[in-house]
Tab-separated table of C-alpha atoms in Angstrom:
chain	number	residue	atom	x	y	z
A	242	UNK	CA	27.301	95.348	49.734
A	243	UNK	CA	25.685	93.518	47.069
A	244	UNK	CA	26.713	93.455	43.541
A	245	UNK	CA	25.359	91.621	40.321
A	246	UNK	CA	27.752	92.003	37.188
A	247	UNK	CA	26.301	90.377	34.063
A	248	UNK	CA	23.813	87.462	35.655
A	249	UNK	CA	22.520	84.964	33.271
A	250	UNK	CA	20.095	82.170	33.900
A	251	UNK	CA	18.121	79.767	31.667
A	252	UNK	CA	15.598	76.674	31.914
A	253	UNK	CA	16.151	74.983	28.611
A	254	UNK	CA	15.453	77.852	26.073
A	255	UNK	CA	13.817	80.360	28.181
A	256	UNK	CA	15.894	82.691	29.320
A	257	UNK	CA	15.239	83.921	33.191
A	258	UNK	CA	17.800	86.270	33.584
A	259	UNK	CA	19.468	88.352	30.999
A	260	UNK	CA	22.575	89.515	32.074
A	261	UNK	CA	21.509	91.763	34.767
A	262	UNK	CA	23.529	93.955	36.776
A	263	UNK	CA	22.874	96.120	39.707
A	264	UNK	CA	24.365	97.158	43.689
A	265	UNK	CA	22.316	97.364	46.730
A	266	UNK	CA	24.030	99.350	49.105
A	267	UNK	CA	24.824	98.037	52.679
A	268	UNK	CA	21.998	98.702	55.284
A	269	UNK	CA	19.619	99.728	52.258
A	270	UNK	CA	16.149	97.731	51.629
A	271	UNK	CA	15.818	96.977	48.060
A	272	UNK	CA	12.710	95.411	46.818
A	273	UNK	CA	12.536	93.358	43.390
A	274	UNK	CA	9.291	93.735	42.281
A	275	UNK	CA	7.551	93.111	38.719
A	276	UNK	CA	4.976	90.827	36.795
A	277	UNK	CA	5.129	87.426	37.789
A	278	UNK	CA	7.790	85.254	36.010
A	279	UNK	CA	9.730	88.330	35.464
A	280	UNK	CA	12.705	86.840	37.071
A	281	UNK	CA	12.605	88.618	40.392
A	282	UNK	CA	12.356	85.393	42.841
A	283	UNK	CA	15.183	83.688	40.722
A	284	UNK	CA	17.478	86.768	41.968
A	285	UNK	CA	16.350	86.758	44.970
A	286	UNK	CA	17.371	82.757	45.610
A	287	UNK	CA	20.547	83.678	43.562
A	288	UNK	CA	22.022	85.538	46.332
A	289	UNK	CA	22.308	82.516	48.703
A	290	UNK	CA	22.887	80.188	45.785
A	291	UNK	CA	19.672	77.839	46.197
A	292	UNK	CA	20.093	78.832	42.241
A	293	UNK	CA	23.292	78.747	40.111
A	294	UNK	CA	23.656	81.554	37.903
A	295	UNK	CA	24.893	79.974	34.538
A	296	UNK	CA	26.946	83.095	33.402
A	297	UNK	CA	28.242	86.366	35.548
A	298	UNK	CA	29.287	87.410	39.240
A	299	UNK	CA	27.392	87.701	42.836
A	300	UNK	CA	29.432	89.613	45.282
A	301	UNK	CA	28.398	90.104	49.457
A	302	UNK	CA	31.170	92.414	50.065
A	303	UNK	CA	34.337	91.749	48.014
A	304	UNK	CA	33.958	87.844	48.117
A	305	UNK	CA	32.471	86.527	45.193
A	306	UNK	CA	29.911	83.778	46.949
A	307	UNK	CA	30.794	81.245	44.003
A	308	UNK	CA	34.116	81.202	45.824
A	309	UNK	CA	32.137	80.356	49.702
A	310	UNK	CA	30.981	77.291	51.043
A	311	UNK	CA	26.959	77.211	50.447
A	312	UNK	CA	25.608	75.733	53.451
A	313	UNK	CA	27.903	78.461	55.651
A	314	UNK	CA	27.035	81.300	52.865
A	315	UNK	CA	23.004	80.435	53.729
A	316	UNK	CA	23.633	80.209	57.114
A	317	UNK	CA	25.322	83.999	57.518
A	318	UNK	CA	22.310	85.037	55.407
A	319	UNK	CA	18.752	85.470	57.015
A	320	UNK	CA	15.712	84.123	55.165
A	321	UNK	CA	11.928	84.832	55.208
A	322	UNK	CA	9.497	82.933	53.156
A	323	UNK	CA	5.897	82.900	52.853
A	324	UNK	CA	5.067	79.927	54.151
A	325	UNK	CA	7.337	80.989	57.438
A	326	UNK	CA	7.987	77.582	57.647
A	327	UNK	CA	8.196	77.024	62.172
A	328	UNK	CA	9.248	74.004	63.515
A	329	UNK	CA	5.604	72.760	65.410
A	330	UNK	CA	7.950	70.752	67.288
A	331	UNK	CA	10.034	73.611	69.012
A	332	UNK	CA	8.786	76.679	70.517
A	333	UNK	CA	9.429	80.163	69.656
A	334	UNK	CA	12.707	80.478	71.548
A	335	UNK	CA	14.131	77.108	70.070
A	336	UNK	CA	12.717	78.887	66.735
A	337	UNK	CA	14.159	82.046	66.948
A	338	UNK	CA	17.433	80.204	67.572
A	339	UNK	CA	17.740	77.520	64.840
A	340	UNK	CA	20.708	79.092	63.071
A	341	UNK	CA	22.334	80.004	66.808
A	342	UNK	CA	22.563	76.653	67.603
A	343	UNK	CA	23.624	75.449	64.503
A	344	UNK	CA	26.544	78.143	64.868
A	345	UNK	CA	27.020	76.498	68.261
A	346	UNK	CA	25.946	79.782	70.610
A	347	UNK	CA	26.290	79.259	73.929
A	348	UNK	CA	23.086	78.741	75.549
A	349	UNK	CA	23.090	81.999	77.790
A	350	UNK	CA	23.641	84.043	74.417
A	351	UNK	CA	20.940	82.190	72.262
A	352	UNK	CA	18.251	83.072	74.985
A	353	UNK	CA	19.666	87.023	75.718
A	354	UNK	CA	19.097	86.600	71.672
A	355	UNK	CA	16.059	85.461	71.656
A	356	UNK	CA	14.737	88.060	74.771
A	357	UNK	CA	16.208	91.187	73.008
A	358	UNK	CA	14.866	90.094	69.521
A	359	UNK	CA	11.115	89.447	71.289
A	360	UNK	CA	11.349	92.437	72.723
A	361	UNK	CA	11.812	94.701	69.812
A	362	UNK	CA	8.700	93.538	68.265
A	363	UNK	CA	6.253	93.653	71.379
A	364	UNK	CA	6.343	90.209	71.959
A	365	UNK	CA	7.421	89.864	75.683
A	366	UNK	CA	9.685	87.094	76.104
A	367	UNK	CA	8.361	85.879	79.357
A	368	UNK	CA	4.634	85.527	77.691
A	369	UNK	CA	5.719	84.049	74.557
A	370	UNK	CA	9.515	82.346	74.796
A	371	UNK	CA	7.339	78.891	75.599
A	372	UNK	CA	4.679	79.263	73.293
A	373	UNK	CA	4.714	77.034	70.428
A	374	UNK	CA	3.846	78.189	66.705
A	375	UNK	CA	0.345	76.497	66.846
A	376	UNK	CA	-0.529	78.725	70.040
A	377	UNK	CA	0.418	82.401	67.761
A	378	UNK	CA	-1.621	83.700	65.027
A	379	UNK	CA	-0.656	84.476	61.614
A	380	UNK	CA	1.087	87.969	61.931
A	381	UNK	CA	2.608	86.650	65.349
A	382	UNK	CA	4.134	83.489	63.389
A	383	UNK	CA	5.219	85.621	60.733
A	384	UNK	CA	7.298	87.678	62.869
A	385	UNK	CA	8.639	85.051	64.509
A	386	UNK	CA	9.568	84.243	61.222
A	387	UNK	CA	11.535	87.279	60.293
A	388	UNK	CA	13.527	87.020	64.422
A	389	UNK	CA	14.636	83.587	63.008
A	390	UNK	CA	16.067	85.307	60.344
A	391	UNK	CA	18.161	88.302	62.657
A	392	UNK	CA	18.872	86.044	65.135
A	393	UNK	CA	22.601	85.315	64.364
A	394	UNK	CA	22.791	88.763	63.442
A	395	UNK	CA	23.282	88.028	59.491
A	396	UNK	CA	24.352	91.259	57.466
A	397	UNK	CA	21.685	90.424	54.438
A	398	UNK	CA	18.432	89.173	54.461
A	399	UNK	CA	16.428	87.876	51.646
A	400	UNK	CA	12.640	87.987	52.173
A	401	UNK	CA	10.358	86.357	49.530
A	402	UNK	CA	6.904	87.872	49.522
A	403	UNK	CA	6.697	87.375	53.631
A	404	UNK	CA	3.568	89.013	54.196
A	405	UNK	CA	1.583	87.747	50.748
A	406	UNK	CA	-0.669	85.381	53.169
A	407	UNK	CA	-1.691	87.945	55.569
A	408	UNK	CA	-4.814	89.933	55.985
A	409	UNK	CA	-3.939	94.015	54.919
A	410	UNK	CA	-4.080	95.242	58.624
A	411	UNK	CA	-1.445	92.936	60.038
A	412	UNK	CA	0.791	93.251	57.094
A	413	UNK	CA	0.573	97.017	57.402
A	414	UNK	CA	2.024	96.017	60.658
A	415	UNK	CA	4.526	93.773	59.899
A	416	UNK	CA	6.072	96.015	56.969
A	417	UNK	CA	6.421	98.992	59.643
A	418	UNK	CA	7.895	96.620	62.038
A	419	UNK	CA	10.699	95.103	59.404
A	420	UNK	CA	11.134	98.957	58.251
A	421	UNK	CA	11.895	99.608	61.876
A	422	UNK	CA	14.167	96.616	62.177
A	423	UNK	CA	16.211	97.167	59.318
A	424	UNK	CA	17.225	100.743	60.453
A	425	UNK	CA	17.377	99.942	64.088
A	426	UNK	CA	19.839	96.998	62.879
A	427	UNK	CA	21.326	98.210	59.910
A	428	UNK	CA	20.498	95.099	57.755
A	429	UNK	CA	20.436	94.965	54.182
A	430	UNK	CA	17.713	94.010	53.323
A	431	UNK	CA	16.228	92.248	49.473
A	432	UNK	CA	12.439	91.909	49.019
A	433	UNK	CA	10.713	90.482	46.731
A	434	UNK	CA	6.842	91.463	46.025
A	435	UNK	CA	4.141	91.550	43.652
A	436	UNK	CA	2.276	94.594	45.705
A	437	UNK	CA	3.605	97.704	44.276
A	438	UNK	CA	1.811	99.419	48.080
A	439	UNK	CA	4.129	97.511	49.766
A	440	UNK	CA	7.328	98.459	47.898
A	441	UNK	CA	6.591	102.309	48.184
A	442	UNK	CA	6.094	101.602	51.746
A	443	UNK	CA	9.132	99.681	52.276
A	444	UNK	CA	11.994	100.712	49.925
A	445	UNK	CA	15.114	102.711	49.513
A	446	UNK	CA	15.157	101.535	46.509
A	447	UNK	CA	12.661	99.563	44.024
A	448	UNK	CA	14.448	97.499	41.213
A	449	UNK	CA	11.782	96.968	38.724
A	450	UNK	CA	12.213	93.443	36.211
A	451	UNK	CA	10.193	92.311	33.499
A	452	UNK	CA	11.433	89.491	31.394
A	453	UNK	CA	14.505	88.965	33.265
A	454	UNK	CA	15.779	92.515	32.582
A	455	UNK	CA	16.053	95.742	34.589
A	456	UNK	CA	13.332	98.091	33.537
A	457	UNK	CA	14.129	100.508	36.087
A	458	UNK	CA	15.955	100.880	39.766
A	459	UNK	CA	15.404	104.331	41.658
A	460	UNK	CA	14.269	105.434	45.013
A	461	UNK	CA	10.301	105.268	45.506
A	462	UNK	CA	10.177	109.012	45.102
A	463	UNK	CA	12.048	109.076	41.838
A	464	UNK	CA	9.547	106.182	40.587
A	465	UNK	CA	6.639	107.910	41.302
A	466	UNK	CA	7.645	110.709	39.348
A	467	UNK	CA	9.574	109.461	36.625
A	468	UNK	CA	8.161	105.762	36.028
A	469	UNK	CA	10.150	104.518	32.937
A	470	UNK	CA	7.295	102.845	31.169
A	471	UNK	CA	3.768	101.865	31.204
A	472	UNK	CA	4.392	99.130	32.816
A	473	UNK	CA	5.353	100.283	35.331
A	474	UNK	CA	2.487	102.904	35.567
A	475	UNK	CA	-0.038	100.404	35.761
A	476	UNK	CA	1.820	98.803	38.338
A	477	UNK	CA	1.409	102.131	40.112
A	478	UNK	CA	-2.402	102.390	39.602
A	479	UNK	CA	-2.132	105.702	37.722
A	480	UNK	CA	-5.737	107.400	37.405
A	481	UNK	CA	-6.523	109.285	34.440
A	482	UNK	CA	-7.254	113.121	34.767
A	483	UNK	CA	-11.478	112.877	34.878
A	484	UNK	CA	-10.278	110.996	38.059
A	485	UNK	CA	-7.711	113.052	39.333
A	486	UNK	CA	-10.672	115.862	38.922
A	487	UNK	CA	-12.824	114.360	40.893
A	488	UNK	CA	-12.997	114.942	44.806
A	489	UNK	CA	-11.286	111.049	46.334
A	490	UNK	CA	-13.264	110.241	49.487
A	491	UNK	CA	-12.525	107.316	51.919
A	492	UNK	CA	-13.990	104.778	49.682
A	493	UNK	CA	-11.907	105.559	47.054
A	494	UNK	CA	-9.287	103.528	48.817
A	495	UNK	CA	-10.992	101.311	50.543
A	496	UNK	CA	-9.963	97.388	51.303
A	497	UNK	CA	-13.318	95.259	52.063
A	498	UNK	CA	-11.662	92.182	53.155
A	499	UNK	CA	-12.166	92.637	56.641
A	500	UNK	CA	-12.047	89.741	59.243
A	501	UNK	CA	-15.041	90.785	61.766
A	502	UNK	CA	-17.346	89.048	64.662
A	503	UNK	CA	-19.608	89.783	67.092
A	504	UNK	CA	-20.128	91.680	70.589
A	505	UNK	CA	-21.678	88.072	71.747
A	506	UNK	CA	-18.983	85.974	70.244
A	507	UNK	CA	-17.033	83.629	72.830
A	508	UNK	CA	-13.219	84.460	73.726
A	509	UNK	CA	-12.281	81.046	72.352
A	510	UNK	CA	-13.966	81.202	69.440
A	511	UNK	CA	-12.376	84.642	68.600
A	512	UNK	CA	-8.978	83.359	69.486
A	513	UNK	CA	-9.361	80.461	66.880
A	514	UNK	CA	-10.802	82.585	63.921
A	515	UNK	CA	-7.918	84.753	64.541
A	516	UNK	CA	-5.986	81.969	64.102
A	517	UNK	CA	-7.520	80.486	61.267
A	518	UNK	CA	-7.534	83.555	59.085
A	519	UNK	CA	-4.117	84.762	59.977
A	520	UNK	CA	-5.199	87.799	61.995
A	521	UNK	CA	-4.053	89.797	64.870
A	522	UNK	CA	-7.023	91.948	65.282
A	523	UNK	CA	-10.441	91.692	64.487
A	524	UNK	CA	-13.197	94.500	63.785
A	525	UNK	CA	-16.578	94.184	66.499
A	526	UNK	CA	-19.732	94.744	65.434
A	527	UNK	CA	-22.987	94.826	66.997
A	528	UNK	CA	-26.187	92.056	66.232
A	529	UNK	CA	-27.387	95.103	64.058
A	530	UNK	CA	-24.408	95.118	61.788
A	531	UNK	CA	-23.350	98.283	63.510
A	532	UNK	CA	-20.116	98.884	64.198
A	533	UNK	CA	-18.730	98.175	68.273
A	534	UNK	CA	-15.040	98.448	68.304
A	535	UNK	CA	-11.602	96.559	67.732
A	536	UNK	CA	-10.420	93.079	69.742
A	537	UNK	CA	-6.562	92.318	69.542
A	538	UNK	CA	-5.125	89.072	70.431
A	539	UNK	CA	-3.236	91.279	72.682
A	540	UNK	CA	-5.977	91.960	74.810
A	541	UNK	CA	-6.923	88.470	75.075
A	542	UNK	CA	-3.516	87.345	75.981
A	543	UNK	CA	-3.570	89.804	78.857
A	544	UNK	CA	-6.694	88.272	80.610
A	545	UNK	CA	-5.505	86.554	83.904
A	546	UNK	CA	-5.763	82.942	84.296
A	547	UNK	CA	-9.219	81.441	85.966
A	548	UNK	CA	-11.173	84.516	83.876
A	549	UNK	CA	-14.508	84.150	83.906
A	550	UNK	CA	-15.205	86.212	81.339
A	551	UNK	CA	-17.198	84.922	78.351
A	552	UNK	CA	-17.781	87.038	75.508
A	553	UNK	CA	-14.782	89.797	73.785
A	554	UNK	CA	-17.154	92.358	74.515
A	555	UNK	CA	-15.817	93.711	77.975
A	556	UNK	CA	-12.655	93.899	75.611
A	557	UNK	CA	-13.687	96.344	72.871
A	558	UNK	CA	-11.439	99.436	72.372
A	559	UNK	CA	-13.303	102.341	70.394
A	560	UNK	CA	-9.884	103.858	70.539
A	561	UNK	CA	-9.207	103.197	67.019
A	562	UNK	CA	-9.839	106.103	64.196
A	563	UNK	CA	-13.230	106.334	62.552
A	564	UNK	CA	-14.403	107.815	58.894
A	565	UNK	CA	-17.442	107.319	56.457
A	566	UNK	CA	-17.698	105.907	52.899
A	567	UNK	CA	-18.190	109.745	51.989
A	568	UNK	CA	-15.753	111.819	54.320
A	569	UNK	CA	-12.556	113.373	52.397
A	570	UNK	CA	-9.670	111.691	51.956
A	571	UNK	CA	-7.202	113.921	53.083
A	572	UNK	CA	-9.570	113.929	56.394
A	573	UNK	CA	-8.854	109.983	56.794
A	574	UNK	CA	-5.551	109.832	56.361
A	575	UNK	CA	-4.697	112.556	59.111
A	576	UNK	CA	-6.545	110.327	61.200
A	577	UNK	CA	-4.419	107.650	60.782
A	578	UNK	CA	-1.194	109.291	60.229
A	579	UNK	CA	-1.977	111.851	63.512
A	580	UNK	CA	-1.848	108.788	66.309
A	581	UNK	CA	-0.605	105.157	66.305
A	582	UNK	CA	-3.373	103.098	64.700
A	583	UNK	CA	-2.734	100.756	61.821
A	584	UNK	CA	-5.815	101.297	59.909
A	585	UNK	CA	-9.181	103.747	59.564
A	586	UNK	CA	-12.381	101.710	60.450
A	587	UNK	CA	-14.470	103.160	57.405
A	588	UNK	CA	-18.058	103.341	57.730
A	589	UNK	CA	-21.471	103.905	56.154
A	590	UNK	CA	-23.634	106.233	57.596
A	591	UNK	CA	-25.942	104.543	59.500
A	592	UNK	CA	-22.875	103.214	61.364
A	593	UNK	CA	-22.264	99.563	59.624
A	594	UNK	CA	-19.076	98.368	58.376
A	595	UNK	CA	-17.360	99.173	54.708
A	596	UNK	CA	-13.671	98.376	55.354
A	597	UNK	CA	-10.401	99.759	56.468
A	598	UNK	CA	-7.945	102.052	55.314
A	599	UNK	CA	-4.385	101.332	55.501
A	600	UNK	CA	-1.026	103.085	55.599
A	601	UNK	CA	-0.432	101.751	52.263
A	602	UNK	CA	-3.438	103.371	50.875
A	603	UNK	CA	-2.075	106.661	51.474
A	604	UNK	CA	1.092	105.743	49.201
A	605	UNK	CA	-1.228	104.932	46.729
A	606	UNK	CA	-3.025	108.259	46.965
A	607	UNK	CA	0.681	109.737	47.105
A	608	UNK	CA	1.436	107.660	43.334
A	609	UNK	CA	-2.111	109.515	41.754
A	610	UNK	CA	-1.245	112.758	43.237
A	611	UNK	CA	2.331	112.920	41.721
A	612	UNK	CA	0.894	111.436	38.452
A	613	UNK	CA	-1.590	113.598	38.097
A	614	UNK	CA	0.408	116.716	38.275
A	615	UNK	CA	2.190	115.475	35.783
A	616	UNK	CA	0.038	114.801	33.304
């Protein structure tokens, strides 16, 4: 679907990319992942030609894209950034269906788009077609950002470190979502990271650069086991044996930055830090630091107009998982892998909050494990 033969690209003397070469088959994810400058953004923006390769060939298909108009090339290719980049101006249908209209869609297809696309991600279309991107939070603009990018049903995507600005529990989300996506859809699908978590969790296949060379491209499973250098190890996180001896509990893979609030704190208010810090969710606890329960920006949005209610405390779900600091590992992640939460709320023992554990975490523990056998 996608083929590199012999890509070379310099900036004065430095040298980018070294003659790489590799295929990504159709409807497979690849992610390009490796230390930064490494060269893995520059093939990334090489595939839609917003950079010129000085030397070699980039095929989509059979058609050599040196040979294809660039402005039609980027707009048959979806395209995720960071920064998601929404119009303020237009709301999330007119969003969604930037490229549509550009391709002159008929009005009756952009919105059956723009419905079907909504609903694949939760995001009713009725509730949020109008809404405009100042009115979401983070996660929600984000994948708003990625429908943009399926909407006129483009066989590749390129996605550069999407979820980089987003706090661990909504981009645990959003990389389950996009996995979902991409099979559902049969995209292919190039991602660039720095988070090796989120390339185990997301890849067919990981294509590992360093100084604008291949170091190594294999499935997750085979990288794991057979990681070509050290490098690439401490990419991984690899513990040493003392560690792999010792017991791993809950806090052994623990993430601390967690956005929380209170029992007493005012709808409004919660609806704006959400929005601030780029949240969907945020973790409740008590005036004693104890722990209360989970508030989505789902549950606000369901609240009927004319609400009287005050405080996000009527709206606490204890539904999601529980551990503690010092309960097993392998006891956590069962809780989280057994029902349909995105994280473990991870607790001390007189109840007050230590962090979250994430679906990532457990492909971490999966990377020691493997590792350690080996050793």
């Amino acid at each position: 679907m996608i083929r590199f033969e012999h890509v070379r690209k310099s900036y004065g003397d430095k040298q980018v990319l070294k003659g790489i070469s590799f295929h990504i088959a159709e409807g497979e994810l690849a992610v390009l992942i490796g230390p930064s400058g490494c060269g893995k953004t520059t093939t990334l923006k090489t595939i839609n030609r917003l950079i010129e390769p000085d030397e070699g060939r980039v095929y989509i298909g059979n058609e050599d894209i040196a040979q294809t108009d660039p402005v039609q090339l980027r707009r048959s290719i979806g395209y995720v950034i960071q920064q998601i980049g929404l119009f303020p101006n237009m709301n999330v249908e007119q969003n969604i269906c930037v490229v549509p209209h550009l391709l002159k869609y008929e009005k009756r297809k952009m919105r059956e788009r723009a419905h079907e696309l909504l609903e694949m991600v939760g995001m009713p279309y009725d509730e949020y077609a109008r809404k405009y991107p100042h009115e979401l939070s983070g996660g929600q603009q984000q994948r708003i950002g990625v429908l943009r990018a399926l909407a006129a049903s483009p066989p590749v995507v390129l996605m550069d470190e999407p979820f980089g600005a987003l706090d661990p529990v909504t981009r645990a989300t959003l990389q389950d979502e996009v996995r979902s996506l991409q099979k559902k859809l049969n995209k292919t699908i190039v991602f660039v990271t720095h988070d090796m978590d989120e390339a185990l969790n997301m890849a067919d296949k990981i294509i590992f650069m360093d100084a604008g060379e291949i170091v190594q491209m294999a499935p997750p499973g085979e990288m794991l086991e057979h990681p070509a250098s050290d490098l690439i190890r401490s990419f991984m996180g690899k513990r040493s044996i003392a560690e792999q001896a010792t017991p791993q509990t809950a806090a052994d893979f623990l993430r601390q930055n967690v956005i929380t609030t209170y029992t007493d704190a005012r709808i409004r208010e919660s609806v704006e830090l959400m929005a601030r810090r780029n949240v969907d969710t945020l973790v409740v606890m008590n005036r004693d630091q104890t722990y209360a329960g989970i508030v989505s920006i789902a549950d606000i949005d369901r609240l009927e107009k004319g609400s009287t209610m005050q405080t996000v405390a009527p709206l606490l779900r204890q539904s999601n998982p529980v551990s503690y600091l010092d309960e097993d590992a392998h006891v956590c992640f069962e809780k989280l892998l057994s029902g349909n939460a995105n994280y473990v709320v991870v607790l001390r023992r007189d109840n007050t909050l230590a962090g979250i554990v994430t679906k990532t975490s457990i492909a971490k523990a999966l990377a020691d494990a493997v590792w350690g056998d080996a050793v």
